Short mmCIF file of C-alpha atoms in Angstrom, two decimals:
data_model
loop_
_atom_site.label_atom_id
_atom_site.label_comp_id
_atom_site.label_asym_id
_atom_site.label_seq_id
_atom_site.Cartn_x
_atom_site.Cartn_y
_atom_site.Cartn_z
CA UNK A 1 -8.72 1.93 38.62
CA UNK A 2 -8.82 -0.41 35.66
CA UNK A 3 -9.09 1.16 32.22
CA UNK A 4 -9.28 -0.39 28.78
CA UNK A 5 -9.49 2.13 25.96
CA UNK A 6 -9.95 1.00 22.39
CA UNK A 7 -8.97 3.09 19.40
CA UNK A 8 -8.55 2.65 15.67
CA UNK A 9 -12.14 2.12 14.67
CA UNK A 10 -13.72 3.90 11.75
CA UNK A 11 -14.97 3.38 8.24
CA UNK A 12 -13.14 1.35 5.62
CA UNK A 13 -13.97 -0.14 2.26
CA UNK A 14 -14.25 -3.86 1.77
CA UNK A 15 -10.84 -5.37 1.14
CA UNK A 16 -9.14 -2.73 3.24
CA UNK A 17 -7.31 -2.94 6.54
CA UNK A 18 -7.62 -1.48 9.98
CA UNK A 19 -5.65 -1.84 13.19
CA UNK A 20 -7.37 -1.63 16.56
CA UNK A 21 -5.55 -0.86 19.77
CA UNK A 22 -6.54 -1.37 23.38
CA UNK A 23 -4.52 0.60 25.89
CA UNK A 24 -4.96 -0.66 29.42
CA UNK A 25 -3.95 0.18 32.97
CA UNK A 26 -4.78 -0.67 36.54
CA UNK A 27 -4.10 -4.41 36.48
CA UNK A 28 -1.29 -6.84 35.68
CA UNK A 29 -1.52 -6.86 31.90
CA UNK A 30 1.33 -9.29 31.44
CA UNK A 31 -0.40 -11.98 33.52
CA UNK A 32 -3.72 -11.82 31.73
CA UNK A 33 -5.29 -13.52 28.76
CA UNK A 34 -6.69 -10.82 26.50
CA UNK A 35 -9.44 -10.97 23.93
CA UNK A 36 -11.24 -9.07 21.21
CA UNK A 37 -14.98 -9.41 20.87
CA UNK A 38 -17.42 -7.87 18.44
CA UNK A 39 -21.11 -7.26 18.29
CA UNK A 40 -22.99 -6.48 15.12
CA UNK A 41 -26.43 -4.86 15.13
CA UNK A 42 -29.10 -7.39 16.05
CA UNK A 43 -26.56 -10.09 16.82
CA UNK A 44 -25.01 -11.51 19.93
CA UNK A 45 -21.51 -10.63 20.98
CA UNK A 46 -18.95 -13.05 19.60
CA UNK A 47 -15.35 -13.82 20.35
CA UNK A 48 -13.03 -12.71 17.56
CA UNK A 49 -9.69 -13.69 18.96
CA UNK A 50 -7.74 -14.11 22.14
CA UNK A 51 -4.13 -14.22 23.20
CA UNK A 52 -2.79 -15.82 26.34
CA UNK A 53 -0.11 -14.45 28.60
CA UNK A 54 2.48 -16.60 26.84
CA UNK A 55 1.41 -15.35 23.41
CA UNK A 56 -0.66 -18.31 22.29
CA UNK A 57 -3.41 -17.11 19.96
CA UNK A 58 -6.71 -18.38 18.65
CA UNK A 59 -9.24 -17.01 16.20
CA UNK A 60 -12.83 -17.39 15.21
CA UNK A 61 -13.19 -19.29 11.95
CA UNK A 62 -14.71 -16.21 10.33
CA UNK A 63 -11.53 -14.16 10.77
CA UNK A 64 -8.85 -16.85 10.63
CA UNK A 65 -6.16 -15.86 8.15
CA UNK A 66 -7.35 -12.25 7.94
CA UNK A 67 -7.00 -10.92 11.50
CA UNK A 68 -3.94 -10.98 13.73
CA UNK A 69 -3.98 -10.40 17.46
CA UNK A 70 -0.86 -9.28 19.28
CA UNK A 71 0.18 -7.71 22.53
CA UNK A 72 2.89 -5.35 23.69
CA UNK A 73 3.51 -6.11 27.32
CA UNK A 74 5.88 -3.17 27.73
CA UNK A 75 3.12 -0.80 26.63
CA UNK A 76 0.19 -2.69 28.20
CA UNK A 77 -1.46 -2.60 24.81
CA UNK A 78 -3.43 -5.15 22.84
CA UNK A 79 -3.76 -4.97 19.06
CA UNK A 80 -5.95 -6.42 16.37
CA UNK A 81 -4.73 -6.12 12.80
CA UNK A 82 -7.65 -6.63 10.45
CA UNK A 83 -6.95 -7.27 6.78
CA UNK A 84 -9.17 -8.14 3.83
CA UNK A 85 -12.13 -6.68 5.65
CA UNK A 86 -15.62 -7.75 4.64
CA UNK A 87 -18.94 -5.99 5.11
CA UNK A 88 -19.88 -8.70 7.60
CA UNK A 89 -17.01 -7.55 9.82
CA UNK A 90 -18.99 -4.41 10.61
CA UNK A 91 -19.49 -4.33 14.37
CA UNK A 92 -18.50 -2.70 17.62
CA UNK A 93 -15.19 -4.22 18.67
CA UNK A 94 -14.34 -4.46 22.35
CA UNK A 95 -11.26 -5.64 24.14
CA UNK A 96 -11.45 -7.78 27.24
CA UNK A 97 -8.89 -8.59 29.88
CA UNK A 98 -8.15 -11.31 32.40
CA UNK A 99 -10.20 -14.40 31.66
CA UNK A 100 -11.44 -16.19 34.78
CA UNK A 101 -13.74 -19.08 35.49
CA UNK A 102 -16.84 -18.34 37.49
CA UNK A 103 -19.42 -20.98 38.22
CA UNK A 104 -17.86 -23.23 35.61
CA UNK A 105 -18.11 -20.54 32.93
CA UNK A 106 -15.14 -18.73 31.45
CA UNK A 107 -15.59 -15.00 31.31
CA UNK A 108 -13.47 -11.86 31.18
CA UNK A 109 -13.05 -9.59 34.18
CA UNK A 110 -12.51 -6.23 32.49
CA UNK A 111 -14.03 -4.73 29.35
CA UNK A 112 -13.46 -1.70 27.20
CA UNK A 113 -16.23 0.53 25.86
CA UNK A 114 -15.80 -0.58 22.29
CA UNK A 115 -14.97 1.03 18.98
CA UNK A 116 -17.10 0.95 15.85
CA UNK A 117 -15.74 -0.56 12.67
CA UNK A 118 -17.85 -0.08 9.56
CA UNK A 119 -16.94 -1.85 6.34
CA UNK A 120 -18.65 -0.65 3.19
CA UNK A 121 -18.89 -2.37 -0.17
#
């Protein structure tokens, strides 16, 4: 059974930091591209960052230079270090595992339930 469990969400003041974790099991973590997504109230879900199996990373422009994605293959855990947080970073953050292409569209196979991050001014 595949499980992705996020933790580390909570409330933080603008300018502060937070680290999210995504502990996973039930699939070959080391072989999979992993991603962090977020969804703010009234907005569509957006990709925050992803990391390939070889460690190559990419970021949304809105978080570039402030967020860092990493993975611990020994612990099957994905991380997102968030620094210099802004009120507009408030959202539910979800981790996603194993990107595949279906019908010409890239999507992720497995998803966590999400963790709320609230940034106050």
